Coordinates of C-alpha atoms and ligand atoms in Angstrom, one line a residue:
M918 CA -18.7 -1.6 0.9
T919 CA -18.7 -2.8 -1.9
E920 CA -18.9 -6.3 -4.0
R921 CA -16.9 -6.3 -7.5
Y922 CA -18.9 -8.5 -9.0
T923 CA -22.7 -8.1 -7.3
S924 CA -22.4 -5.0 -7.4
A925 CA -23.5 -4.5 -4.2
V926 CA -22.7 -2.1 -1.1
W927 CA -23.2 -3.4 2.0
L928 CA -23.2 -1.0 5.5
L929 CA -21.1 -2.6 7.7
K930 CA -22.2 -2.0 11.3
P931 CA -20.6 -1.9 14.6
D932 CA -21.7 -5.0 16.1
G933 CA -20.7 -7.2 13.0
S934 CA -23.7 -7.5 11.0
R935 CA -24.0 -5.8 7.9
K936 CA -26.6 -4.8 5.8
K937 CA -27.2 -4.4 1.4
V938 CA -28.2 -1.0 1.2
G939 CA -28.1 -1.1 -2.8
T940 CA -26.3 -2.0 -6.0
V941 CA -24.3 0.8 -8.2
P942 CA -26.1 0.2 -11.8
N943 CA -24.5 -0.1 -15.1
T944 CA -21.4 -2.5 -13.8
V945 CA -20.2 -4.7 -16.2
A946 CA -17.3 -7.1 -14.4
A947 CA -15.7 -9.9 -16.1
D948 CA -16.7 -9.6 -19.7
P949 CA -16.8 -11.9 -22.0
D950 CA -14.7 -10.3 -24.0
P951 CA -10.9 -11.3 -22.4
A952 CA -9.9 -7.6 -23.2
M953 CA -12.6 -6.5 -20.5
A954 CA -12.5 -8.8 -18.0
D955 CA -12.1 -8.4 -14.7
G956 CA -13.1 -5.0 -12.9
G957 CA -16.5 -4.7 -11.4
L958 CA -17.9 -2.3 -8.5
L959 CA -14.5 -1.2 -7.0
G960 CA -13.7 1.5 -5.1
V961 CA -16.0 4.2 -2.3
A962 CA -15.5 7.2 -1.1
V963 CA -18.4 8.9 1.5
S964 CA -18.3 12.8 1.6
P965 CA -16.5 14.2 4.6
T966 CA -19.4 16.2 5.3
W967 CA -21.5 13.0 4.9
N968 CA -24.9 13.2 7.2
G969 CA -27.6 11.5 5.6
T970 CA -30.0 14.8 4.7
T971 CA -27.7 17.7 3.4
D972 CA -25.6 15.8 2.2
K973 CA -26.0 12.3 0.8
D974 CA -23.2 11.8 -1.3
V975 CA -21.1 9.4 -1.7
F976 CA -18.6 8.2 -4.6
F977 CA -17.9 5.0 -6.0
V978 CA -15.6 4.1 -9.1
H979 CA -17.2 1.1 -11.8
T980 CA -16.5 -0.6 -15.0
V981 CA -19.4 -0.2 -17.3
A982 CA -19.5 -1.9 -20.7
D983 CA -17.4 0.6 -22.8
G984 CA -14.8 2.1 -19.9
T985 CA -14.3 3.1 -16.3
R986 CA -16.0 5.7 -14.3
V987 CA -16.3 7.7 -11.2
V988 CA -19.8 8.0 -10.2
K989 CA -21.7 10.0 -7.6
M990 CA -25.1 8.3 -5.4
R991 CA -27.6 9.7 -2.7
F992 CA -26.7 7.4 0.4
D993 CA -30.1 8.8 3.3
G994 CA -28.7 6.3 5.9
T995 CA -30.9 3.6 4.6
S996 CA -30.7 2.6 1.1
L997 CA -28.6 4.7 -2.3
S998 CA -30.4 5.7 -4.9
G999 CA -29.7 8.2 -8.4
Y1000 CA -26.6 7.5 -10.2
T1001 CA -24.7 10.7 -11.5
V1002 CA -21.5 10.3 -13.6
V1003 CA -18.3 12.5 -11.8
I1004 CA -16.2 10.8 -15.2
S1005 CA -16.2 9.0 -17.7
G1006 CA -14.0 8.1 -20.5
I1007 CA -11.5 6.1 -18.2
K1008 CA -10.5 3.6 -20.6
R1009 CA -11.3 0.2 -19.3
G1010 CA -8.8 -2.8 -20.1
G1011 CA -8.7 -6.1 -18.7
D1012 CA -6.4 -6.2 -15.1
H1013 CA -5.6 -2.6 -14.8
N1014 CA -8.4 -0.5 -13.8
G1015 CA -7.1 1.2 -10.5
G1016 CA -10.3 2.0 -8.7
T1017 CA -9.6 3.8 -5.5
I1018 CA -11.0 6.7 -4.6
A1019 CA -10.6 8.8 -1.3
F1020 CA -11.0 12.4 -0.1
G1021 CA -7.7 14.4 0.9
P1022 CA -6.9 16.0 3.3
D1023 CA -7.3 19.6 1.2
G1024 CA -11.4 18.1 0.6
Y1025 CA -10.8 17.1 -2.8
L1026 CA -11.1 13.4 -4.6
Y1027 CA -8.1 11.3 -5.1
V1028 CA -8.3 8.7 -7.9
T1029 CA -6.2 6.1 -8.9
T1030 CA -6.3 4.9 -12.9
G1031 CA -5.1 2.1 -14.2
D1032 CA -3.2 2.3 -18.0
G1033 CA -6.2 -0.2 -18.8
H1034 CA -3.6 -2.2 -21.0
D1035 CA -2.4 1.0 -22.7
N1036 CA 0.7 1.3 -20.8
K1037 CA 2.3 4.8 -22.8
A1038 CA -0.9 6.5 -21.5
A1039 CA 0.4 6.5 -18.4
Q1040 CA 3.0 9.1 -19.5
D1041 CA 0.6 11.4 -21.8
K1042 CA -0.3 14.3 -19.4
N1043 CA -4.0 14.4 -21.4
S1044 CA -4.9 11.0 -21.2
L1045 CA -7.0 9.4 -17.7
N1046 CA -5.5 6.5 -17.4
G1047 CA -2.5 5.8 -15.2
K1048 CA -2.4 8.1 -13.4
I1049 CA -3.8 9.6 -9.6
L1050 CA -6.2 12.2 -10.5
R1051 CA -7.2 15.1 -8.3
I1052 CA -11.1 16.1 -8.6
T1053 CA -13.9 18.3 -7.1
K1054 CA -17.1 16.6 -6.3
S1055 CA -18.9 17.2 -10.1
G1056 CA -15.5 16.2 -11.9
A1057 CA -13.7 19.0 -12.5
A1058 CA -10.2 19.5 -12.0
A1059 CA -9.4 20.5 -8.5
P1060 CA -7.6 24.0 -8.2
G1061 CA -3.7 23.5 -7.9
N1062 CA -3.6 20.8 -10.0
P1063 CA 0.2 20.6 -12.2
F1064 CA -1.0 20.1 -15.9
G1065 CA -4.5 22.3 -15.1
N1066 CA -6.3 19.1 -16.0
R1067 CA -7.8 16.6 -14.2
V1068 CA -3.9 14.6 -13.4
Y1069 CA -2.2 14.9 -10.4
S1070 CA 0.3 12.5 -10.8
L1071 CA 1.2 10.4 -14.0
G1072 CA 3.7 7.3 -14.5
L1073 CA 1.8 4.2 -12.8
R1074 CA 0.8 0.7 -14.4
N1075 CA -2.4 0.0 -11.6
P1076 CA -2.5 1.7 -8.4
E1077 CA -4.5 0.3 -6.1
G1078 CA -4.5 2.1 -3.0
L1079 CA -3.7 5.8 -1.4
A1080 CA -3.5 6.7 1.7
W1081 CA -2.0 10.3 3.7
D1082 CA 0.4 10.5 7.0
S1083 CA 0.1 13.1 9.5
R1084 CA 2.0 15.2 7.8
G1085 CA -0.5 14.9 4.9
R1086 CA 1.9 13.2 2.7
L1087 CA -0.1 10.9 0.1
W1088 CA 0.9 7.4 -0.3
A1089 CA 0.1 4.6 -3.1
A1090 CA 0.8 1.2 -3.8
D1091 CA 1.9 0.3 -7.1
I1092 CA 1.0 -3.0 -9.1
G1093 CA 4.1 -3.9 -11.6
R1094 CA 4.3 -5.9 -14.6
T1095 CA 6.2 -9.1 -13.8
A1096 CA 9.2 -7.6 -12.0
W1097 CA 8.6 -5.5 -9.2
D1098 CA 5.5 -4.1 -7.3
E1099 CA 5.9 -0.3 -6.0
L1100 CA 5.0 2.0 -3.2
N1101 CA 5.3 5.5 -3.9
L1102 CA 5.3 8.6 -1.9
I1103 CA 2.8 11.1 -4.6
E1104 CA 3.9 14.4 -5.2
K1105 CA 2.1 16.9 -7.7
G1106 CA 3.2 16.6 -11.0
R1107 CA 5.6 14.2 -10.5
N1108 CA 6.2 11.0 -12.9
Y1109 CA 6.5 7.9 -11.2
G1110 CA 8.2 6.4 -14.6
W1111 CA 5.5 3.4 -15.8
P1112 CA 6.1 2.1 -18.9
T1113 CA 9.5 3.1 -19.2
C1114 CA 10.7 2.0 -15.5
E1115 CA 8.4 -0.9 -13.0
G1116 CA 10.7 -0.3 -9.6
T1117 CA 13.9 2.0 -9.5
C1118 CA 16.0 3.5 -12.7
S1119 CA 17.8 6.1 -13.2
T1120 CA 15.8 7.7 -15.5
P1121 CA 15.9 11.4 -15.3
G1122 CA 12.1 13.0 -14.4
M1123 CA 11.4 9.3 -13.0
T1124 CA 10.6 9.3 -9.6
N1125 CA 11.6 6.2 -7.7
P1126 CA 9.4 3.6 -5.6
K1127 CA 10.2 3.9 -1.5
M1128 CA 10.0 0.3 -1.2
V1129 CA 9.3 -2.4 -3.4
W1130 CA 8.6 -6.2 -4.2
K1131 CA 8.5 -9.4 -6.5
P1132 CA 5.6 -10.2 -7.2
A1133 CA 6.1 -13.5 -5.7
E1134 CA 8.3 -12.7 -2.8
G1135 CA 4.7 -11.0 -1.2
G1136 CA 3.8 -9.2 -3.6
V1137 CA 1.0 -7.1 -5.5
P1138 CA 0.1 -4.6 -3.6
A1139 CA -3.6 -3.7 -3.4
Q1140 CA -5.1 -0.8 -0.2
V1141 CA -3.0 1.3 1.9
A1142 CA -3.5 2.0 5.6
I1143 CA -1.9 4.7 7.8
V1144 CA -2.3 4.3 11.6
N1145 CA 0.3 6.3 14.0
D1146 CA 2.4 7.2 10.7
V1147 CA 2.7 3.5 10.1
L1148 CA 1.8 2.3 6.8
Y1149 CA -0.2 -1.3 6.4
V1150 CA -0.6 -2.7 2.8
S1151 CA -2.8 -5.5 1.9
T1152 CA -1.7 -7.6 -0.7
L1153 CA -3.2 -9.8 -3.7
L1154 CA -0.7 -12.5 -4.4
G1155 CA 1.8 -12.1 -0.8
K1156 CA -1.5 -13.0 0.9
R1157 CA -0.1 -11.1 3.8
L1158 CA -0.4 -7.6 5.4
W1159 CA 3.0 -5.3 5.3
R1160 CA 3.7 -3.0 8.0
L1161 CA 6.2 -0.1 6.9
P1162 CA 6.8 2.3 9.2
I1163 CA 7.7 5.3 8.3
D1164 CA 10.8 6.2 8.7
A1165 CA 12.4 9.7 11.3
S1166 CA 13.1 11.2 8.0
G1167 CA 9.2 10.8 7.1
T1168 CA 10.2 10.3 3.7
G1169 CA 11.5 6.8 3.7
I1170 CA 10.0 3.6 4.9
G1171 CA 11.6 1.6 7.5
P1172 CA 11.7 -2.2 8.2
A1173 CA 9.1 -4.0 6.9
T1174 CA 7.4 -6.8 8.5
S1175 CA 4.3 -8.8 7.3
Y1176 CA 1.5 -11.0 9.4
Y1177 CA -1.4 -13.0 8.1
Q1178 CA 0.9 -15.0 5.5
G1179 CA -1.8 -17.2 4.0
T1180 CA -4.3 -17.1 7.0
Y1181 CA -7.0 -15.5 4.8
G1182 CA -6.0 -15.9 1.0
R1183 CA -5.7 -12.6 -1.1
L1184 CA -6.4 -10.0 1.0
R1185 CA -7.8 -6.3 -0.7
A1186 CA -9.5 -3.5 1.2
V1187 CA -7.6 -2.7 4.1
A1188 CA -8.7 1.1 5.4
K1189 CA -8.1 2.9 9.2
V1190 CA -11.2 2.5 11.6
P1191 CA -12.2 6.4 12.5
G1192 CA -11.0 7.0 16.1
A1193 CA -9.6 3.7 16.5
D1194 CA -5.7 2.8 15.7
Q1195 CA -7.8 0.2 14.5
L1196 CA -7.9 -1.3 10.6
W1197 CA -10.4 -3.2 8.5
L1198 CA -8.9 -5.9 6.7
G1199 CA -10.9 -7.6 3.7
S1200 CA -9.6 -11.1 1.7
S1201 CA -10.6 -10.9 -2.2
G1202 CA -11.3 -13.3 -4.7
N1203 CA -11.5 -16.5 -2.9
T1204 CA -13.0 -19.2 -3.1
G1205 CA -14.4 -22.5 -2.6
T1206 CA -14.9 -23.2 1.4
N1207 CA -12.4 -19.7 2.0
K1208 CA -15.1 -17.7 2.0
D1209 CA -13.9 -13.9 1.9
V1210 CA -14.3 -11.7 5.1
I1211 CA -13.7 -9.2 6.7
L1212 CA -11.6 -8.6 9.7
K1213 CA -11.3 -5.5 12.2
V1214 CA -7.8 -6.0 13.2
T1215 CA -6.7 -4.0 17.2
I1216 CA -3.3 -2.5 16.4
G1217 CA -1.0 -2.8 19.5
Ligands
CA584 CA1 7.3 3.8 -10.2

Protein backbone atom coordinates (compact mmCIF):
# COMPACT_ATOMS: atom_id res chain seq x y z
CA MET A 1 0.00 0.00 0.00
CA THR A 2 1.36 3.41 -0.92
CA GLU A 3 0.72 6.75 0.75
CA ARG A 4 0.84 9.71 -1.57
CA TYR A 5 2.09 12.52 0.60
CA THR A 6 4.44 10.64 2.97
CA SER A 7 5.84 8.40 0.17
CA ALA A 8 5.55 5.56 2.69
CA VAL A 9 5.05 1.96 1.62
CA TRP A 10 3.13 -0.31 3.97
CA LEU A 11 2.72 -4.06 4.09
CA LEU A 12 -0.81 -5.04 5.04
CA LYS A 13 -0.99 -8.36 6.85
CA PRO A 14 -3.90 -10.81 6.74
CA ASP A 15 -4.81 -10.00 10.35
CA GLY A 16 -5.33 -6.35 9.42
CA SER A 17 -2.14 -5.07 11.00
CA ARG A 18 0.35 -3.09 8.95
CA LYS A 19 4.07 -2.52 8.86
CA LYS A 20 5.97 0.31 7.19
CA VAL A 21 8.62 -1.21 4.94
CA GLY A 22 10.18 1.97 3.62
CA THR A 23 9.70 5.07 1.55
CA VAL A 24 10.28 5.80 -2.12
CA PRO A 25 13.04 8.42 -2.33
CA ASN A 26 12.86 11.56 -4.44
CA THR A 27 9.09 11.79 -4.21
CA VAL A 28 7.84 15.37 -4.47
CA ALA A 29 4.16 15.81 -3.75
CA ALA A 30 2.06 18.93 -3.43
CA ASP A 31 4.72 21.26 -4.77
CA PRO A 32 3.95 24.90 -3.86
CA ASP A 33 3.86 25.68 -7.58
CA PRO A 34 0.19 25.16 -8.46
CA ALA A 35 1.20 23.78 -11.84
CA MET A 36 3.08 21.02 -10.01
CA ALA A 37 0.60 20.45 -7.19
CA ASP A 38 -0.83 17.09 -6.23
CA GLY A 39 0.95 13.87 -7.19
CA GLY A 40 3.17 12.07 -4.71
CA LEU A 41 3.69 8.33 -4.40
CA LEU A 42 1.06 6.75 -6.63
CA GLY A 43 0.83 3.18 -7.91
CA VAL A 44 2.61 0.00 -6.85
CA ALA A 45 3.03 -3.35 -8.61
CA VAL A 46 4.91 -6.37 -7.31
CA SER A 47 6.69 -8.58 -9.83
CA PRO A 48 4.45 -11.58 -10.57
CA THR A 49 7.43 -13.84 -9.86
CA TRP A 50 8.49 -12.01 -6.66
CA ASN A 51 9.89 -14.38 -4.04
CA GLY A 52 12.00 -12.02 -1.93
CA THR A 53 15.27 -13.71 -2.91
CA THR A 54 16.00 -14.19 -6.61
CA ASP A 55 13.21 -11.77 -7.58
CA LYS A 56 12.76 -8.78 -5.27
CA ASP A 57 11.30 -6.36 -7.80
CA VAL A 58 8.58 -3.93 -6.79
CA PHE A 59 7.59 -1.10 -9.13
CA PHE A 60 6.19 2.30 -8.27
CA VAL A 61 4.92 5.42 -10.01
CA HIS A 62 5.71 8.69 -8.30
CA THR A 63 6.07 12.37 -9.03
CA VAL A 64 9.48 13.94 -8.61
CA ALA A 65 10.62 17.57 -8.90
CA ASP A 66 10.56 17.64 -12.69
CA GLY A 67 8.14 14.95 -13.78
CA THR A 68 6.55 11.59 -13.18
CA ARG A 69 8.62 8.40 -13.03
CA VAL A 70 8.22 4.66 -13.04
CA VAL A 71 10.84 3.23 -10.69
CA LYS A 72 11.95 -0.13 -9.35
CA MET A 73 13.02 -1.01 -5.82
CA ARG A 74 14.00 -4.24 -4.09
CA PHE A 75 11.84 -5.78 -1.39
CA ASP A 76 13.21 -8.74 0.55
CA GLY A 77 10.05 -9.33 2.56
CA THR A 78 11.12 -6.93 5.32
CA SER A 79 12.26 -3.64 3.86
CA LEU A 80 12.66 -1.70 0.63
CA SER A 81 16.05 -0.79 -0.78
CA GLY A 82 17.63 0.43 -3.98
CA TYR A 83 16.07 2.82 -6.45
CA THR A 84 16.29 2.36 -10.21
CA VAL A 85 14.54 4.63 -12.68
CA VAL A 86 12.54 2.60 -15.20
CA ILE A 87 10.93 5.52 -17.07
CA SER A 88 11.56 9.21 -16.55
CA GLY A 89 10.38 12.17 -18.56
CA ILE A 90 6.65 11.73 -18.15
CA LYS A 91 5.49 15.32 -17.91
CA ARG A 92 4.00 16.32 -14.60
CA GLY A 93 1.24 18.86 -14.36
CA GLY A 94 -1.16 19.55 -11.55
CA ASP A 95 -3.47 16.69 -10.83
CA HIS A 96 -3.36 14.81 -14.14
CA ASN A 97 -0.71 12.28 -13.20
CA GLY A 98 -2.38 8.94 -13.96
CA GLY A 99 -0.14 6.74 -11.88
CA THR A 100 -1.54 3.22 -11.91
CA ILE A 101 0.84 0.38 -12.67
CA ALA A 102 -0.08 -3.29 -13.08
CA PHE A 103 1.28 -6.45 -14.62
CA GLY A 104 -0.94 -7.77 -17.39
CA PRO A 105 -1.67 -11.43 -18.04
CA ASP A 106 1.07 -11.25 -20.68
CA GLY A 107 3.66 -10.49 -17.99
CA TYR A 108 4.34 -6.92 -19.16
CA LEU A 109 3.89 -3.79 -17.12
CA TYR A 110 1.03 -1.45 -17.98
CA VAL A 111 1.23 2.14 -16.76
CA THR A 112 -1.43 4.85 -16.92
CA THR A 113 -0.19 8.38 -17.54
CA GLY A 114 -2.16 11.59 -17.36
CA ASP A 115 -1.96 14.34 -19.93
CA GLY A 116 -0.11 16.56 -17.44
CA HIS A 117 -2.45 19.42 -18.39
CA ASP A 118 -0.98 19.33 -21.90
CA ASN A 119 -4.01 17.87 -23.61
CA LYS A 120 -2.45 17.78 -27.09
CA ALA A 121 0.11 15.31 -25.75
CA ALA A 122 -2.65 12.70 -25.38
CA GLN A 123 -2.94 12.57 -29.19
CA ASP A 124 0.82 12.48 -29.82
CA LYS A 125 1.95 8.88 -30.32
CA ASN A 126 5.48 9.90 -29.40
CA SER A 127 4.55 11.48 -26.06
CA LEU A 128 4.42 9.44 -22.85
CA ASN A 129 1.50 11.53 -21.54
CA GLY A 130 -2.20 10.76 -21.80
CA LYS A 131 -1.52 7.10 -22.49
CA ILE A 132 -1.51 3.56 -21.34
CA LEU A 133 2.08 2.38 -21.70
CA ARG A 134 3.15 -1.26 -22.04
CA ILE A 135 6.75 -1.90 -21.05
CA THR A 136 9.26 -4.49 -19.95
CA LYS A 137 10.64 -4.52 -16.40
CA SER A 138 13.55 -2.40 -17.61
CA GLY A 139 11.29 0.22 -19.17
CA ALA A 140 11.71 -0.73 -22.82
CA ALA A 141 8.79 -0.94 -25.25
CA ALA A 142 7.17 -4.35 -24.83
CA PRO A 143 7.26 -6.57 -27.93
CA GLY A 144 4.19 -6.20 -30.13
CA ASN A 145 3.33 -2.64 -29.14
CA PRO A 146 1.33 -0.91 -31.89
CA PHE A 147 3.63 2.02 -32.69
CA GLY A 148 7.03 0.46 -31.98
CA ASN A 149 7.43 2.50 -28.81
CA ARG A 150 6.12 2.27 -25.24
CA VAL A 151 2.61 3.49 -26.12
CA TYR A 152 -0.18 0.89 -26.00
CA SER A 153 -3.23 3.16 -26.35
CA LEU A 154 -3.71 6.91 -26.55
CA GLY A 155 -6.20 9.73 -26.19
CA LEU A 156 -6.63 9.50 -22.42
CA ARG A 157 -6.83 12.38 -19.97
CA ASN A 158 -6.18 11.09 -16.47
CA PRO A 159 -6.60 7.31 -16.31
CA GLU A 160 -6.06 5.89 -12.81
CA GLY A 161 -7.55 2.39 -13.03
CA LEU A 162 -6.62 -0.80 -14.92
CA ALA A 163 -7.92 -4.35 -14.65
CA TRP A 164 -8.18 -7.46 -16.84
CA ASP A 165 -11.21 -9.74 -17.13
CA SER A 166 -11.24 -13.54 -17.48
CA ARG A 167 -10.85 -13.25 -21.26
CA GLY A 168 -7.76 -11.10 -20.82
CA ARG A 169 -9.49 -7.89 -21.88
CA LEU A 170 -8.21 -4.68 -20.36
CA TRP A 171 -10.64 -2.18 -18.81
CA ALA A 172 -9.61 1.31 -17.72
CA ALA A 173 -11.31 4.29 -16.11
CA ASP A 174 -10.51 7.79 -17.33
CA ILE A 175 -11.32 11.00 -15.50
CA GLY A 176 -12.80 13.61 -17.84
CA ARG A 177 -12.69 17.39 -17.61
CA THR A 178 -16.11 18.63 -16.58
CA ALA A 179 -18.65 16.83 -18.78
CA TRP A 180 -18.00 13.08 -18.70
CA ASP A 181 -15.93 10.49 -16.91
CA GLU A 182 -15.40 7.20 -18.67
CA LEU A 183 -14.94 3.47 -18.43
CA ASN A 184 -13.15 2.13 -21.51
CA LEU A 185 -12.42 -1.28 -22.94
CA ILE A 186 -8.80 -0.81 -23.96
CA GLU A 187 -7.45 -2.35 -27.14
CA LYS A 188 -3.97 -2.10 -28.55
CA GLY A 189 -3.37 1.00 -30.65
CA ARG A 190 -6.80 2.48 -30.13
CA ASN A 191 -7.42 6.18 -29.63
CA TYR A 192 -9.81 6.98 -26.76
CA GLY A 193 -10.53 10.47 -27.96
CA TRP A 194 -9.14 13.02 -25.51
CA PRO A 195 -9.09 15.99 -26.03
CA THR A 196 -11.14 15.80 -29.24
CA CYS A 197 -13.85 13.81 -27.49
CA GLU A 198 -14.92 13.76 -23.86
CA GLY A 199 -17.40 10.94 -23.35
CA THR A 200 -19.14 9.53 -26.41
CA CYS A 201 -18.69 11.18 -29.79
CA SER A 202 -18.83 10.24 -33.46
CA THR A 203 -15.37 11.32 -34.59
CA PRO A 204 -13.83 8.75 -36.94
CA GLY A 205 -10.83 6.99 -35.41
CA MET A 206 -11.91 7.62 -31.83
CA THR A 207 -13.10 4.74 -29.65
CA ASN A 208 -16.07 5.48 -27.42
CA PRO A 209 -16.30 4.53 -23.74
CA LYS A 210 -18.44 1.63 -22.52
CA MET A 211 -19.89 3.72 -19.73
CA VAL A 212 -19.89 7.38 -18.80
CA TRP A 213 -20.67 9.31 -15.65
CA LYS A 214 -21.31 12.96 -15.03
CA PRO A 215 -18.73 13.96 -12.42
CA ALA A 216 -21.37 15.27 -10.01
CA GLU A 217 -23.52 12.17 -10.43
CA GLY A 218 -21.33 9.50 -8.89
CA GLY A 219 -18.32 10.13 -11.08
CA VAL A 220 -14.60 10.84 -11.03
CA PRO A 221 -13.59 7.18 -11.19
CA ALA A 222 -10.24 6.16 -9.76
CA GLN A 223 -9.35 2.48 -9.77
CA VAL A 224 -10.86 -0.70 -11.19
CA ALA A 225 -10.83 -4.29 -9.93
CA ILE A 226 -12.55 -7.31 -11.45
CA VAL A 227 -14.03 -10.25 -9.54
CA ASN A 228 -15.84 -12.97 -11.51
CA ASP A 229 -16.13 -10.68 -14.54
CA VAL A 230 -17.81 -7.92 -12.58
CA LEU A 231 -16.00 -4.60 -12.53
CA TYR A 232 -15.74 -2.63 -9.32
CA VAL A 233 -14.87 1.02 -9.80
CA SER A 234 -13.96 3.34 -6.92
CA THR A 235 -14.90 6.99 -7.21
CA LEU A 236 -13.41 10.14 -5.72
CA LEU A 237 -16.06 12.83 -6.12
CA GLY A 238 -18.74 10.10 -6.25
CA LYS A 239 -17.61 8.69 -2.88
CA ARG A 240 -19.00 5.28 -3.81
CA LEU A 241 -18.08 1.94 -5.29
CA TRP A 242 -19.72 1.04 -8.59
CA ARG A 243 -20.55 -2.55 -9.48
CA LEU A 244 -20.60 -3.00 -13.27
CA PRO A 245 -21.18 -6.51 -14.62
CA ILE A 246 -19.61 -7.28 -17.99
CA ASP A 247 -22.49 -8.24 -20.28
CA ALA A 248 -22.98 -11.47 -22.24
CA SER A 249 -21.19 -10.06 -25.29
CA GLY A 250 -18.10 -9.57 -23.15
CA THR A 251 -17.62 -6.08 -24.55
CA GLY A 252 -20.29 -4.04 -22.77
CA ILE A 253 -21.56 -3.25 -19.31
CA GLY A 254 -24.82 -4.40 -17.75
CA PRO A 255 -26.91 -2.54 -15.18
CA ALA A 256 -24.81 -0.50 -12.77
CA THR A 257 -25.34 -0.43 -9.03
CA SER A 258 -23.41 1.46 -6.38
CA TYR A 259 -22.45 0.93 -2.75
CA TYR A 260 -21.22 2.88 0.28
CA GLN A 261 -22.32 6.26 -1.07
CA GLY A 262 -20.63 8.81 1.20
CA THR A 263 -19.96 6.26 3.94
CA TYR A 264 -16.18 6.32 3.71
CA GLY A 265 -15.59 9.53 1.79
CA ARG A 266 -13.53 9.54 -1.39
CA LEU A 267 -12.62 6.03 -2.51
CA ARG A 268 -9.48 5.41 -4.52
CA ALA A 269 -7.67 2.09 -4.03
CA VAL A 270 -9.53 -1.03 -5.08
CA ALA A 271 -7.83 -4.39 -5.63
CA LYS A 272 -8.92 -8.00 -5.81
CA VAL A 273 -7.73 -10.17 -2.95
CA PRO A 274 -5.82 -13.03 -4.60
CA GLY A 275 -7.56 -16.37 -4.34
CA ALA A 276 -10.76 -14.98 -2.85
CA ASP A 277 -13.97 -13.29 -4.01
CA GLN A 278 -12.97 -10.25 -1.99
CA LEU A 279 -11.79 -6.69 -2.52
CA TRP A 280 -9.50 -4.36 -0.70
CA LEU A 281 -10.90 -0.87 -0.81
CA GLY A 282 -9.20 2.30 0.38
CA SER A 283 -10.43 5.81 1.06
CA SER A 284 -8.23 8.73 0.05
CA GLY A 285 -7.94 12.38 0.87
CA ASN A 286 -10.30 12.45 3.83
CA THR A 287 -9.43 14.81 6.62
CA GLY A 288 -10.50 15.64 10.15
CA THR A 289 -12.26 12.91 12.07
CA ASN A 290 -12.77 10.82 8.94
CA LYS A 291 -9.37 9.18 8.78
CA ASP A 292 -8.56 7.17 5.69
CA VAL A 293 -9.23 3.46 5.98
CA ILE A 294 -8.54 0.22 4.14
CA LEU A 295 -11.53 -2.10 4.00
CA LYS A 296 -11.73 -5.75 3.08
CA VAL A 297 -15.02 -6.58 1.41
CA THR A 298 -16.47 -10.01 0.62
CA ILE A 299 -18.44 -10.20 -2.61
CA GLY A 300 -21.78 -11.86 -1.82
CA1 LIG B 1 -12.54 9.01 -24.17
